[in-house]
mmCIF file of C-alpha atoms in Angstrom:
data_model
loop_
_atom_site.group_PDB
_atom_site.id
_atom_site.type_symbol
_atom_site.label_atom_id
_atom_site.label_comp_id
_atom_site.label_asym_id
_atom_site.label_seq_id
_atom_site.Cartn_x
_atom_site.Cartn_y
_atom_site.Cartn_z
ATOM 1 C CA MET A 269 51.210 79.382 61.122
ATOM 2 C CA PRO A 270 51.344 83.092 60.978
ATOM 3 C CA THR A 271 51.617 85.516 64.025
ATOM 4 C CA HIS A 272 49.006 88.255 63.941
ATOM 5 C CA SER A 273 49.529 91.456 65.770
ATOM 6 C CA ALA A 274 47.897 94.694 66.788
ATOM 7 C CA GLN A 275 48.944 97.847 68.574
ATOM 8 C CA ALA A 276 47.229 99.943 71.181
ATOM 9 C CA THR A 277 48.153 103.384 72.564
ATOM 10 C CA TRP A 278 46.766 104.911 75.689
ATOM 11 C CA ASN A 279 47.073 108.763 76.436
ATOM 12 C CA GLY A 280 46.456 110.274 79.917
ATOM 13 C CA ASN A 281 45.129 108.913 83.010
ATOM 14 C CA LEU A 282 42.646 105.964 83.505
ATOM 15 C CA GLN A 283 39.462 107.895 83.889
ATOM 16 C CA ASP A 284 40.055 110.819 81.632
ATOM 17 C CA GLY A 285 42.498 109.184 79.195
ATOM 18 C CA LYS A 286 41.700 107.703 75.709
ATOM 19 C CA GLY A 287 43.098 105.155 73.606
ATOM 20 C CA THR A 288 43.379 103.747 70.009
ATOM 21 C CA PHE A 289 44.149 100.443 68.566
ATOM 22 C CA GLU A 290 44.851 99.081 65.081
ATOM 23 C CA GLY A 291 45.356 95.692 63.590
ATOM 24 C CA SER A 292 48.687 95.100 61.716
ATOM 25 C CA THR A 293 46.419 94.714 58.605
ATOM 26 C CA GLY A 294 44.524 97.875 59.059
ATOM 27 C CA ALA A 295 41.243 95.849 58.885
ATOM 28 C CA ILE A 296 40.343 96.811 62.448
ATOM 29 C CA SER A 297 40.859 100.114 64.275
ATOM 30 C CA GLY A 298 39.146 102.297 66.787
ATOM 31 C CA ALA A 299 39.073 104.391 69.854
ATOM 32 C CA TYR A 300 38.406 103.066 73.468
ATOM 33 C CA SER A 301 38.097 104.839 76.784
ATOM 34 C CA PHE A 302 37.281 104.344 80.438
ATOM 35 C CA LYS A 303 33.580 105.010 79.587
ATOM 36 C CA SER A 304 33.410 102.567 76.885
ATOM 37 C CA ARG A 305 34.831 99.826 79.052
ATOM 38 C CA PHE A 306 32.906 100.540 82.299
ATOM 39 C CA GLU A 307 30.001 102.947 81.305
ATOM 40 C CA GLY A 308 29.157 101.673 77.898
ATOM 41 C CA ASN A 309 29.523 104.658 75.625
ATOM 42 C CA ASP A 310 29.755 104.480 71.749
ATOM 43 C CA ASP A 311 33.507 103.706 71.705
ATOM 44 C CA THR A 312 34.758 100.200 71.405
ATOM 45 C CA SER A 313 36.425 98.281 74.272
ATOM 46 C CA PRO A 314 38.964 95.326 74.573
ATOM 47 C CA GLU A 315 36.002 93.217 75.720
ATOM 48 C CA GLU A 316 34.276 93.921 72.304
ATOM 49 C CA LEU A 317 37.315 92.782 70.497
ATOM 50 C CA ILE A 318 37.580 89.730 72.591
ATOM 51 C CA GLY A 319 33.875 89.005 71.734
ATOM 52 C CA ALA A 320 34.491 89.518 68.095
ATOM 53 C CA ALA A 321 37.510 87.312 68.122
ATOM 54 C CA HIS A 322 35.759 84.661 70.074
ATOM 55 C CA ALA A 323 32.636 84.751 67.745
ATOM 56 C CA GLY A 324 34.617 84.539 64.631
ATOM 57 C CA CYS A 325 36.831 81.684 65.842
ATOM 58 C CA PHE A 326 34.051 79.649 67.134
ATOM 59 C CA SER A 327 31.949 80.109 64.030
ATOM 60 C CA MET A 328 34.825 78.888 62.000
ATOM 61 C CA ALA A 329 35.629 75.971 64.264
ATOM 62 C CA LEU A 330 31.928 74.919 64.419
ATOM 63 C CA SER A 331 31.638 75.225 60.464
ATOM 64 C CA ASN A 332 34.740 73.052 60.146
ATOM 65 C CA ILE A 333 33.485 70.360 62.659
ATOM 66 C CA LEU A 334 30.133 70.080 60.731
ATOM 67 C CA ALA A 335 31.781 69.877 57.389
ATOM 68 C CA GLU A 336 34.192 67.169 58.648
ATOM 69 C CA ALA A 337 30.994 65.188 59.806
ATOM 70 C CA GLY A 338 29.643 65.590 56.315
ATOM 71 C CA HIS A 339 27.200 68.430 57.030
ATOM 72 C CA THR A 340 28.645 71.511 55.423
ATOM 73 C CA PRO A 341 26.715 74.546 56.900
ATOM 74 C CA GLU A 342 25.010 77.056 54.803
ATOM 75 C CA ASP A 343 25.350 79.521 57.672
ATOM 76 C CA VAL A 344 26.821 79.751 61.232
ATOM 77 C CA THR A 345 26.250 83.112 63.107
ATOM 78 C CA THR A 346 27.580 83.467 66.574
ATOM 79 C CA ASP A 347 27.020 86.407 69.106
ATOM 80 C CA ALA A 348 29.523 86.715 72.010
ATOM 81 C CA ASN A 349 28.474 88.649 75.082
ATOM 82 C CA VAL A 350 31.499 89.470 77.201
ATOM 83 C CA THR A 351 30.822 90.401 80.842
ATOM 84 C CA LEU A 352 33.321 92.707 82.690
ATOM 85 C CA GLU A 353 32.600 92.750 86.646
ATOM 86 C CA MET A 354 34.351 93.707 89.625
ATOM 87 C CA VAL A 355 35.847 90.696 91.405
ATOM 88 C CA ASP A 356 37.707 91.287 94.744
ATOM 89 C CA GLY A 357 37.938 95.183 93.631
ATOM 90 C CA ASP A 358 39.540 94.436 90.255
ATOM 91 C CA PRO A 359 37.798 94.536 86.856
ATOM 92 C CA THR A 360 37.579 90.988 85.487
ATOM 93 C CA ILE A 361 36.135 89.278 82.496
ATOM 94 C CA THR A 362 34.011 86.595 84.168
ATOM 95 C CA THR A 363 31.761 85.223 81.543
ATOM 96 C CA ILE A 364 31.613 84.948 77.807
ATOM 97 C CA HIS A 365 28.154 83.892 76.660
ATOM 98 C CA LEU A 366 28.282 82.430 72.935
ATOM 99 C CA THR A 367 24.764 82.159 71.195
ATOM 100 C CA THR A 368 25.019 80.528 67.883
ATOM 101 C CA LYS A 369 22.572 79.664 65.179
ATOM 102 C CA GLY A 370 23.207 77.326 62.319
ATOM 103 C CA VAL A 371 21.595 76.623 58.998
ATOM 104 C CA VAL A 372 22.811 73.124 58.234
ATOM 105 C CA PRO A 373 20.912 70.763 55.876
ATOM 106 C CA GLY A 374 20.592 67.078 56.927
ATOM 107 C CA ILE A 375 21.327 67.391 60.631
ATOM 108 C CA ASP A 376 19.020 67.584 63.804
ATOM 109 C CA ASN A 377 19.295 70.098 66.578
ATOM 110 C CA ASP A 378 20.737 67.743 69.130
ATOM 111 C CA THR A 379 23.605 66.805 66.755
ATOM 112 C CA PHE A 380 24.130 70.609 66.091
ATOM 113 C CA VAL A 381 24.291 71.234 69.638
ATOM 114 C CA GLN A 382 26.890 68.341 70.221
ATOM 115 C CA HIS A 383 29.076 69.688 67.500
ATOM 116 C CA ALA A 384 28.698 73.298 68.880
ATOM 117 C CA GLN A 385 29.797 71.962 72.198
ATOM 118 C CA ALA A 386 32.940 70.468 70.592
ATOM 119 C CA ALA A 387 33.649 73.691 68.865
ATOM 120 C CA LYS A 388 33.350 75.597 72.251
ATOM 121 C CA GLU A 389 35.943 73.220 73.697
ATOM 122 C CA GLY A 390 38.408 73.218 70.806
ATOM 123 C CA CYS A 391 38.486 76.631 69.140
ATOM 124 C CA PRO A 392 41.829 78.315 69.897
ATOM 125 C CA VAL A 393 40.103 81.517 71.338
ATOM 126 C CA SER A 394 38.200 79.391 73.785
ATOM 127 C CA LYS A 395 41.328 77.649 74.739
ATOM 128 C CA ALA A 396 43.125 80.959 75.243
ATOM 129 C CA LEU A 397 40.291 82.234 77.485
ATOM 130 C CA ALA A 398 40.266 79.066 79.565
ATOM 131 C CA GLY A 399 40.138 81.114 82.793
ATOM 132 C CA VAL A 400 36.783 82.570 81.818
ATOM 133 C CA THR A 401 33.369 80.910 82.314
ATOM 134 C CA ILE A 402 32.041 80.081 78.632
ATOM 135 C CA LYS A 403 28.448 79.455 78.279
ATOM 136 C CA LEU A 404 26.901 78.309 75.038
ATOM 137 C CA ASP A 405 23.410 78.340 73.589
ATOM 138 C CA ALA A 406 23.156 76.712 70.074
ATOM 139 C CA GLU A 407 20.104 76.243 67.956
ATOM 140 C CA LEU A 408 19.590 74.862 64.471
ATOM 141 C CA VAL A 409 17.455 77.082 62.382
ATOM 142 C CA GLY A 410 16.009 77.103 58.885
#
C-alpha cells in the first residue's frame, strides 16, 4: 500500500502568521491562517482538510460495503462537519458529524443505515480519528 504525503509551511507568529499546504501530487493546495481556523474566513483550515479526508474515506468505505452486500450504489454523498472547540484552554477537535445520503437500488433505509454505521466504524480515517466523537446521520434517497 502506498504512503501519501503533504507538506505545510507556517510563517510568523500564531495570530498574525500565515501558512500554506500542498499534497505531494499537487492535487490539493491552499492557504490557511489563524483566522481561518478560529474565526472562519475564506482560507481553508486543517479541520476542513480532515473533513474532506473523512468524507471521502467514509463514502468509499460505504460504497464498498454496499457493493459487497450485492447493492452497488449509484451515488453516495457525505458531508463532514468538523468542530474545533476550546477544551481546558486548548483548541481541540471534539466532534465530526458525518451526514450521508445514498442512492442505492434494491435496499431499504434501515439496511442502508446499518451499512453506513459499519462504514463509520471501519473506514481508515474514522479509525485514525478514534479519539474524536464521530456522529452519523444516514439517509437513503431516490
